[in-house]
CSV table of C-alpha atoms and ligand atoms in Angstrom, one decimal:
chain,number,residue,atom,x,y,z
A,1,MET,CA,-14.5,-7.3,14.2
A,2,LEU,CA,-11.2,-5.8,15.2
A,3,PHE,CA,-9.3,-9.0,14.4
A,4,ASP,CA,-10.9,-9.5,10.9
A,5,PRO,CA,-8.0,-10.3,8.6
A,6,ARG,CA,-9.3,-8.2,5.7
A,7,PRO,CA,-8.6,-4.4,5.4
A,8,LYS,CA,-11.2,-2.6,7.5
A,9,GLU,CA,-13.9,-0.6,5.8
A,10,ARG,CA,-15.8,1.0,8.6
A,11,ARG,CA,-14.7,3.2,11.5
A,12,ASN,CA,-16.2,1.0,14.2
A,13,GLU,CA,-13.8,-1.8,13.1
A,14,LEU,CA,-10.9,0.5,12.9
A,15,PHE,CA,-8.8,0.9,16.0
A,16,ASN,CA,-7.3,4.3,16.7
A,17,ARG,CA,-6.4,6.2,13.4
A,18,THR,CA,-8.8,9.2,14.2
A,19,LYS,CA,-5.9,11.5,13.6
A,20,GLU,CA,-5.0,9.9,10.2
A,21,LEU,CA,-8.6,10.2,9.0
A,22,GLU,CA,-8.7,13.9,10.0
A,23,VAL,CA,-5.4,14.5,8.2
A,24,LEU,CA,-6.7,12.9,5.0
A,25,SER,CA,-9.8,15.0,5.2
A,26,LYS,CA,-7.8,18.2,5.6
A,27,TYR,CA,-5.6,17.3,2.7
A,28,VAL,CA,-8.5,16.6,0.5
A,29,THR,CA,-10.3,19.9,1.3
A,30,SER,CA,-7.3,22.2,1.3
A,31,GLY,CA,-4.1,20.5,0.4
A,32,SER,CA,-2.1,19.5,-2.7
A,33,PRO,CA,-3.7,17.6,-5.6
A,34,ILE,CA,-1.4,14.7,-4.8
A,35,ILE,CA,-1.7,13.0,-1.4
A,36,LEU,CA,0.5,10.1,-0.5
A,37,CYS,CA,-0.5,7.5,2.1
A,38,LEU,CA,2.6,5.7,3.1
A,39,GLY,CA,3.8,3.1,5.6
A,40,ILE,CA,5.4,-0.3,6.0
A,41,ARG,CA,3.6,-3.5,5.1
A,42,ARG,CA,0.6,-4.4,7.2
A,43,VAL,CA,0.5,-1.2,9.2
A,44,GLY,CA,-3.0,-0.4,8.0
A,45,LYS,CA,-2.8,2.0,5.0
A,46,THR,CA,-5.5,0.3,3.0
A,47,SER,CA,-7.8,0.3,6.0
A,48,VAL,CA,-7.3,4.0,6.6
A,49,LEU,CA,-7.9,4.7,3.0
A,50,LYS,CA,-11.1,2.5,2.7
A,51,VAL,CA,-12.6,3.9,5.9
A,52,PHE,CA,-11.9,7.4,4.7
A,53,ILE,CA,-13.6,6.7,1.3
A,54,ASN,CA,-16.6,5.0,3.0
A,55,GLU,CA,-17.1,7.8,5.6
A,56,ASN,CA,-17.0,10.7,3.2
A,57,ASN,CA,-19.3,11.4,0.4
A,58,TYR,CA,-16.7,12.1,-2.3
A,59,PRO,CA,-16.9,10.4,-5.7
A,60,VAL,CA,-13.9,8.1,-5.5
A,61,LEU,CA,-12.5,5.6,-7.9
A,62,TYR,CA,-10.5,3.1,-5.8
A,63,ILE,CA,-8.1,1.1,-7.7
A,64,ASP,CA,-5.7,-1.5,-6.3
A,65,ALA,CA,-2.9,-1.4,-8.9
A,66,ARG,CA,-1.8,-4.9,-7.9
A,67,ARG,CA,-4.9,-6.1,-9.8
A,68,LEU,CA,-3.2,-5.1,-13.0
A,69,ALA,CA,-1.1,-8.2,-12.6
A,70,GLU,CA,-4.4,-10.1,-13.2
A,71,VAL,CA,-6.1,-7.9,-15.8
A,72,GLY,CA,-2.9,-7.0,-17.6
A,73,TYR,CA,-0.5,-4.0,-17.3
A,74,THR,CA,-2.1,-2.6,-20.4
A,75,LYS,CA,-4.5,0.2,-21.4
A,76,GLN,CA,-7.3,-2.3,-21.6
A,77,GLY,CA,-6.5,-3.7,-18.2
A,78,LEU,CA,-6.5,-0.2,-16.6
A,79,TYR,CA,-9.7,0.8,-18.3
A,80,SER,CA,-11.4,-2.4,-17.1
A,81,LEU,CA,-10.6,-1.5,-13.5
A,82,ILE,CA,-11.9,2.1,-14.0
A,83,SER,CA,-15.0,0.8,-15.6
A,84,GLU,CA,-15.7,-1.5,-12.7
A,85,GLU,CA,-15.4,1.4,-10.3
A,86,PHE,CA,-17.7,3.6,-12.2
A,87,ALA,CA,-20.3,0.9,-12.3
A,88,ARG,CA,-19.9,0.6,-8.5
A,89,ILE,CA,-20.3,4.3,-7.7
A,90,LYS,CA,-22.8,5.4,-10.3
A,91,GLY,CA,-25.8,4.5,-8.1
A,92,ARG,CA,-24.5,6.9,-5.4
A,93,PHE,CA,-23.7,9.8,-7.7
A,94,ALA,CA,-26.6,9.8,-10.0
A,95,THR,CA,-25.6,12.5,-12.5
A,96,ILE,CA,-22.0,11.3,-12.9
A,97,ILE,CA,-23.3,9.1,-15.7
A,98,GLU,CA,-24.5,12.1,-17.7
A,99,TYR,CA,-20.9,13.5,-17.6
A,100,LEU,CA,-19.5,10.2,-18.6
A,101,LYS,CA,-21.8,9.8,-21.5
A,102,ALA,CA,-20.6,13.1,-23.0
A,103,ILE,CA,-17.2,11.5,-23.6
A,104,ARG,CA,-16.5,9.9,-26.9
A,105,GLY,CA,-15.7,6.3,-26.5
A,106,VAL,CA,-17.8,5.8,-23.4
A,107,ASN,CA,-20.8,3.6,-23.6
A,108,VAL,CA,-23.2,3.4,-20.7
A,109,ALA,CA,-25.5,0.4,-21.0
A,110,GLY,CA,-27.6,-1.3,-18.4
A,111,HIS,CA,-25.6,-1.5,-15.2
A,112,GLY,CA,-22.2,-1.2,-16.8
A,113,VAL,CA,-20.0,1.5,-18.1
A,114,GLU,CA,-17.9,0.5,-21.1
A,115,PHE,CA,-14.8,2.2,-22.3
A,116,ASN,CA,-13.8,1.7,-25.9
A,117,TRP,CA,-10.2,1.8,-25.0
A,118,ARG,CA,-9.1,1.5,-28.7
A,119,SER,CA,-10.8,4.8,-29.5
A,120,LYS,CA,-8.4,7.6,-30.2
A,121,GLU,CA,-10.7,10.2,-28.6
A,122,LEU,CA,-10.8,8.4,-25.3
A,123,SER,CA,-8.1,9.1,-22.7
A,124,ILE,CA,-7.8,9.0,-19.0
A,125,SER,CA,-7.3,12.8,-19.0
A,126,SER,CA,-10.6,13.2,-20.9
A,127,ILE,CA,-12.4,11.2,-18.2
A,128,LEU,CA,-10.7,13.3,-15.5
A,129,MET,CA,-11.6,16.5,-17.3
A,130,LYS,CA,-15.3,15.5,-17.2
A,131,MET,CA,-15.0,14.5,-13.6
A,132,ASN,CA,-13.5,17.8,-12.8
A,133,GLU,CA,-16.6,19.5,-14.4
A,134,TYR,CA,-18.8,17.2,-12.4
A,135,ALA,CA,-17.1,18.1,-9.2
A,136,GLU,CA,-17.3,21.8,-10.0
A,137,ASP,CA,-21.0,21.6,-10.8
A,138,THR,CA,-21.8,19.6,-7.7
A,139,GLY,CA,-19.4,21.3,-5.3
A,140,THR,CA,-17.3,18.3,-4.5
A,141,VAL,CA,-13.8,16.8,-5.2
A,142,PHE,CA,-13.3,13.9,-7.5
A,143,ILE,CA,-10.8,11.5,-6.0
A,144,MET,CA,-8.7,8.8,-7.8
A,145,ALA,CA,-7.4,6.6,-5.0
A,146,ILE,CA,-4.8,4.2,-6.1
A,147,ASP,CA,-3.5,1.6,-3.7
A,148,GLU,CA,0.0,0.1,-4.2
A,149,ALA,CA,0.4,2.8,-6.9
A,150,GLN,CA,4.0,1.8,-7.5
A,151,TYR,CA,2.6,-1.0,-9.7
A,152,LEU,CA,1.5,1.6,-12.2
A,153,ARG,CA,5.1,1.7,-13.4
A,154,PHE,CA,4.6,-1.6,-15.1
A,155,LEU,CA,1.9,-0.3,-17.5
A,156,LYS,CA,3.3,-1.2,-20.9
A,157,GLY,CA,2.6,-2.0,-24.5
A,158,HIS,CA,1.8,0.0,-27.6
A,159,ASN,CA,0.3,3.4,-26.7
A,160,ARG,CA,1.5,2.9,-23.2
A,161,ILE,CA,-0.1,4.9,-20.5
A,162,ASP,CA,2.4,7.0,-18.5
A,163,PHE,CA,0.5,7.7,-15.3
A,164,GLY,CA,3.0,10.3,-14.3
A,165,TYR,CA,1.9,12.5,-17.2
A,166,ILE,CA,-1.7,12.0,-16.4
A,167,ILE,CA,-1.2,13.1,-12.8
A,168,ALA,CA,0.9,16.1,-13.9
A,169,TYR,CA,-1.7,17.2,-16.3
A,170,SER,CA,-4.4,16.9,-13.7
A,171,TYR,CA,-2.3,18.7,-11.2
A,172,ASP,CA,-1.8,21.7,-13.4
A,173,ASN,CA,-5.3,21.9,-14.9
A,174,LEU,CA,-8.0,20.2,-12.9
A,175,ARG,CA,-8.7,22.0,-9.6
A,176,ARG,CA,-11.3,19.5,-8.4
A,177,VAL,CA,-9.5,16.3,-9.1
A,178,LYS,CA,-7.2,14.8,-6.5
A,179,PHE,CA,-5.0,11.7,-6.4
A,180,ILE,CA,-4.5,9.6,-3.2
A,181,LEU,CA,-1.7,7.2,-3.8
A,182,ALA,CA,-0.9,4.6,-1.2
A,183,GLY,CA,2.0,2.1,-1.2
A,184,SER,CA,4.1,0.0,1.1
A,185,GLU,CA,7.1,0.0,-1.2
A,186,VAL,CA,7.8,3.7,-0.4
A,187,GLY,CA,11.1,4.1,-2.3
A,188,LEU,CA,9.6,2.5,-5.4
A,189,LEU,CA,6.6,4.8,-5.2
A,190,TYR,CA,8.8,7.8,-4.9
A,191,ARG,CA,11.0,6.7,-7.7
A,192,PHE,CA,8.0,6.0,-10.0
A,193,LEU,CA,6.5,9.5,-9.2
A,194,GLY,CA,9.9,11.1,-9.6
A,195,PHE,CA,9.3,14.3,-7.6
A,196,SER,CA,13.0,14.9,-7.5
A,197,ASN,CA,13.9,13.6,-10.9
A,198,PRO,CA,14.2,16.5,-13.4
A,199,SER,CA,13.2,14.3,-16.3
A,200,SER,CA,10.0,13.2,-14.6
A,201,PRO,CA,6.7,14.9,-15.5
A,202,LEU,CA,6.0,15.4,-11.7
A,203,TYR,CA,9.4,16.9,-11.0
A,204,GLY,CA,9.2,19.6,-8.3
A,205,ARG,CA,5.4,19.1,-7.7
A,206,VAL,CA,4.2,19.6,-4.1
A,207,ARG,CA,2.5,16.7,-2.4
A,208,ASP,CA,1.0,16.0,1.0
A,209,GLU,CA,2.1,12.9,2.9
A,210,LEU,CA,0.3,10.9,5.5
A,211,PHE,CA,2.6,8.4,7.2
A,212,VAL,CA,0.7,5.6,8.8
A,213,GLU,CA,2.8,4.6,11.8
A,214,ARG,CA,3.0,1.4,13.9
A,215,PHE,CA,1.2,1.4,17.2
A,216,SER,CA,3.1,2.1,20.5
A,217,ARG,CA,3.4,-0.7,23.0
A,218,GLU,CA,0.5,0.7,25.0
A,219,LEU,CA,-1.8,1.0,21.9
A,220,SER,CA,-0.8,-2.5,20.8
A,221,ILE,CA,-1.8,-3.9,24.2
A,222,GLU,CA,-5.1,-1.9,24.1
A,223,PHE,CA,-5.8,-3.2,20.6
A,224,LEU,CA,-5.5,-6.8,21.7
A,225,GLU,CA,-7.5,-6.3,24.8
A,226,ARG,CA,-10.3,-4.6,22.9
A,227,GLY,CA,-10.3,-7.3,20.3
A,228,PHE,CA,-10.6,-10.1,22.8
A,229,GLU,CA,-13.2,-8.1,24.8
A,230,GLU,CA,-15.2,-7.7,21.6
A,231,ALA,CA,-15.1,-11.5,21.2
A,232,GLY,CA,-16.2,-12.0,24.8
A,233,ILE,CA,-13.0,-13.7,25.9
A,234,SER,CA,-10.6,-12.8,28.6
A,235,VAL,CA,-6.9,-13.4,27.9
A,236,SER,CA,-4.2,-13.0,30.5
A,237,GLU,CA,-2.0,-9.9,30.5
A,238,ARG,CA,1.0,-12.1,30.3
A,239,VAL,CA,-0.1,-13.6,26.9
A,240,ILE,CA,-1.0,-10.1,25.6
A,241,GLU,CA,2.4,-8.6,26.6
A,242,GLU,CA,4.3,-11.6,25.2
A,243,VAL,CA,2.6,-11.2,21.8
A,244,VAL,CA,3.1,-7.4,21.7
A,245,ASP,CA,6.8,-7.8,22.5
A,246,LEU,CA,7.2,-10.0,19.5
A,247,LEU,CA,5.4,-7.9,16.9
A,248,ASP,CA,6.6,-4.3,17.3
A,249,GLY,CA,3.3,-2.5,16.9
A,250,ILE,CA,2.4,-3.7,13.4
A,251,VAL,CA,-1.3,-4.0,13.5
A,252,GLY,CA,-1.6,-6.5,10.7
A,253,TRP,CA,0.4,-9.0,12.7
A,254,LEU,CA,-1.5,-8.2,15.9
A,255,ALA,CA,-4.8,-8.8,14.2
A,256,TYR,CA,-3.4,-12.0,12.7
A,257,PHE,CA,-2.5,-13.3,16.2
A,258,GLY,CA,-5.9,-12.3,17.6
A,259,TYR,CA,-7.7,-13.9,14.7
A,260,ARG,CA,-5.8,-17.2,15.0
A,261,PHE,CA,-6.2,-17.3,18.8
A,262,LEU,CA,-10.0,-16.9,18.4
A,263,GLN,CA,-10.0,-19.5,15.6
A,264,THR,CA,-8.1,-22.1,17.5
A,265,GLY,CA,-9.6,-21.2,20.9
A,266,ARG,CA,-6.1,-21.6,22.4
A,267,TYR,CA,-3.8,-19.1,23.9
A,268,ASP,CA,-0.9,-21.3,24.6
A,269,ILE,CA,0.3,-21.5,21.0
A,270,ILE,CA,2.1,-18.2,20.6
A,271,ASP,CA,5.1,-20.1,19.1
A,272,GLN,CA,3.0,-21.8,16.6
A,273,ILE,CA,1.2,-18.6,15.4
A,274,TYR,CA,4.6,-16.8,15.4
A,275,ASN,CA,5.9,-19.5,13.1
A,276,GLU,CA,2.9,-19.1,10.8
A,277,ALA,CA,3.5,-15.4,10.6
A,278,ILE,CA,7.2,-16.1,9.8
A,279,ASN,CA,6.1,-18.5,7.0
A,280,ILE,CA,3.9,-15.8,5.5
A,281,ALA,CA,6.8,-13.4,5.4
A,282,LEU,CA,9.1,-16.1,4.2
A,283,SER,CA,6.9,-16.8,1.2
A,284,GLU,CA,6.8,-13.1,0.3
A,285,LEU,CA,10.6,-13.0,0.6
A,286,LYS,CA,11.0,-16.0,-1.6
A,287,LYS,CA,9.3,-14.2,-4.5
A,288,LEU,CA,12.2,-11.8,-4.2
A,289,THR,CA,14.9,-14.4,-3.8
A,290,SER,CA,13.6,-16.2,-6.9
A,291,LEU,CA,14.5,-13.1,-8.9
A,292,SER,CA,18.1,-13.1,-7.5
A,293,PRO,CA,19.4,-15.6,-5.0
A,294,LEU,CA,21.8,-12.9,-3.8
A,295,TYR,CA,18.9,-11.2,-2.0
A,296,ALA,CA,18.8,-14.3,0.3
A,297,TYR,CA,22.4,-13.8,1.3
A,298,VAL,CA,22.0,-10.1,1.9
A,299,LEU,CA,18.9,-10.6,4.0
A,300,ARG,CA,20.5,-13.5,5.9
A,301,ALA,CA,23.6,-11.4,6.6
A,302,LEU,CA,21.4,-8.6,8.0
A,303,ALA,CA,19.3,-11.1,10.1
A,304,SER,CA,22.5,-12.5,11.5
A,305,GLY,CA,23.5,-9.1,12.8
A,306,PHE,CA,25.8,-7.7,10.1
A,307,ASP,CA,24.4,-4.3,9.6
A,308,SER,CA,27.1,-2.2,7.9
A,309,TRP,CA,27.7,-2.2,4.1
A,310,SER,CA,31.2,-3.8,4.4
A,311,GLU,CA,30.1,-6.5,6.8
A,312,ILE,CA,27.2,-7.4,4.6
A,313,LYS,CA,29.4,-7.5,1.5
A,314,ARG,CA,31.9,-9.8,3.2
A,315,ALA,CA,29.2,-12.2,4.4
A,316,VAL,CA,27.6,-12.4,1.0
A,317,GLU,CA,30.9,-13.1,-0.6
A,318,ILE,CA,31.6,-16.0,1.7
A,319,TRP,CA,28.1,-17.5,1.1
A,320,ALA,CA,28.3,-17.0,-2.6
A,321,GLY,CA,31.8,-18.3,-2.8
A,322,ARG,CA,33.0,-15.4,-5.0
A,323,ARG,CA,33.9,-11.7,-5.0
A,324,MET,CA,31.0,-9.3,-5.4
A,325,SER,CA,31.3,-5.9,-7.0
A,326,SER,CA,30.5,-2.9,-4.8
A,327,THR,CA,27.8,-1.8,-7.1
A,328,THR,CA,26.1,-5.2,-6.9
A,329,ILE,CA,25.9,-5.0,-3.1
A,330,SER,CA,24.8,-1.4,-3.1
A,331,ARG,CA,22.1,-2.1,-5.7
A,332,LEU,CA,20.7,-5.1,-3.7
A,333,LEU,CA,20.6,-3.0,-0.5
A,334,ALA,CA,19.1,0.0,-2.2
A,335,ASN,CA,16.4,-2.2,-3.7
A,336,LEU,CA,15.6,-3.7,-0.3
A,337,VAL,CA,15.3,-0.1,1.1
A,338,ASP,CA,13.1,0.9,-1.8
A,339,MET,CA,10.8,-2.0,-1.1
A,340,SER,CA,10.6,-1.0,2.6
A,341,ILE,CA,11.9,-4.3,3.8
A,342,ILE,CA,14.9,-2.7,5.4
A,343,SER,CA,15.9,0.8,6.4
A,344,LYS,CA,19.2,2.6,6.2
A,345,GLU,CA,20.1,5.1,9.0
A,346,ASN,CA,23.6,6.5,9.7
A,347,GLY,CA,25.1,3.9,7.5
A,348,ARG,CA,23.5,1.0,9.3
A,349,TYR,CA,20.9,-1.3,7.8
A,350,ALA,CA,18.0,-2.7,9.8
A,351,PHE,CA,14.8,-4.7,9.3
A,352,LEU,CA,11.6,-2.7,9.5
A,353,ASP,CA,9.6,-5.7,10.7
A,354,PRO,CA,10.9,-8.3,13.2
A,355,ILE,CA,8.9,-11.0,11.5
A,356,TYR,CA,10.8,-10.4,8.2
A,357,LYS,CA,14.0,-10.5,10.2
A,358,HIS,CA,13.3,-13.9,11.6
A,359,ALA,CA,12.0,-15.1,8.2
A,360,SER,CA,15.3,-14.0,6.6
A,361,LYS,CA,17.2,-16.3,8.9
A,362,GLN,CA,15.5,-19.2,7.2
A,363,LEU,CA,16.4,-18.1,3.7
B,401,LIG,N1,-6.6,0.5,12.7
B,401,LIG,C1,-6.9,-0.8,12.6
B,401,LIG,N2,-7.7,-1.5,13.5
B,401,LIG,C2,-7.9,-2.8,13.4
B,401,LIG,N3,-7.4,-3.6,12.4
B,401,LIG,C3,-6.6,-3.0,11.6
B,401,LIG,C4,-6.3,-1.6,11.6
B,401,LIG,N4,-5.4,-1.3,10.6
B,401,LIG,C5,-5.2,-2.5,10.0
B,401,LIG,N5,-5.8,-3.5,10.5
B,401,LIG,C6,-5.8,-4.9,10.2
B,401,LIG,O1,-4.4,-5.2,9.8
B,401,LIG,C7,-4.3,-5.9,8.6
B,401,LIG,C8,-3.5,-5.2,7.6
B,401,LIG,O2,-4.3,-4.0,7.3
B,401,LIG,P1,-4.2,-3.3,5.9
B,401,LIG,O3,-4.4,-4.2,4.8
B,401,LIG,O4,-5.1,-2.1,5.9
B,401,LIG,O5,-2.7,-2.7,5.9
B,401,LIG,P2,-1.8,-2.2,4.7
B,401,LIG,O6,-0.8,-1.3,5.3
B,401,LIG,O7,-2.6,-1.8,3.6
B,401,LIG,O8,-1.0,-3.6,4.3
B,401,LIG,P3,-0.3,-4.0,3.0
B,401,LIG,O9,1.1,-3.4,3.1
B,401,LIG,O10,-0.2,-5.5,3.1
B,401,LIG,O11,-1.1,-3.5,1.9
B,401,LIG,C9,-5.7,-6.3,8.2
B,401,LIG,O12,-6.0,-7.5,8.9
B,401,LIG,C10,-6.6,-5.2,8.9
B,401,LIG,O13,-7.8,-5.7,9.2
B,402,LIG,MG1,-2.7,-2.3,1.6
């Protein structure tokens, strides 16, 4: 169903994006060992990635790095996610298990694959080395797909895993292993990978980039029409256009509207659904403002139309009731750009998503 609120897994539920799937295919068969899948929130990165994985017959470990928050940003946590994935794919790639068994510290029992993460001999690179061998022997490419990969930067603890080094090692030595890294916080992902930071293990490495873009107005209209048609419901052009005008081609919001229309069976509640979407964005922004209330002032200033550095600084100072250092304001703005909440172009700041702009007025 086109309006299903979860990320799509199959091509027949994925609207458009043929070009993106082709580009990913091309990168995997002939591009750099590092592929980045980037785009703002809710634009459909995970859907493109999942459909690509399901459509092709590559052995892929798919890891959503946000899950580390639940299993722990530790070696043990990371291995538990990898182990789940091997258990998931091993039925499809029968001999992969034989390669895994050859690694010390790996225990294959019953349906599961266990990693003795305390073992000195076990490392992520040793697993990737074996997967490289597997891929060479079977004429394929082994893919490590990591969604919201910027969260890998939080891996910590004794014997901390530095994922940058693992990718760099693989890049230099393992011809048949590729990384697809997706993320909505584009600046944070770049900073974590450090392609332009001389002290980063990935400094100067080449990568391929797929930017998942928002839909044009025409495509957004077509998306809603197709979704309603699929549900066997006819909705007036006026309603469709009104919704599209509010949402700026961000498919996640379009799907949300479609889904809620079908759920409620009413098409005269655009305002209500719009407010729901704003509340979703607001609760995401509140996570940020709980870290520093100054974010609320900066976002509110921007949402009120102050879009230059000095105007924003002045507004924040008035609301905070004190003077702010230039570095504080610059750092807050740079962080918001890194998180892809706002953009900076020609010295002007702007929201990337109109829903976040409206949510910010309520901060
Ligand atoms: N091409 C598409 N066709 C139909 N629905 C889509 C498409 N792309 C995304 N969606 C829908 O939009 C919503 C967001 O998609 P998805 O989770 O893939 O985006 P994302 O960019 O990974 O978002 P996030 O930044 O939150 O991780 C989901 O409801 C998904 O079903
Ligand atoms: Mg996603």
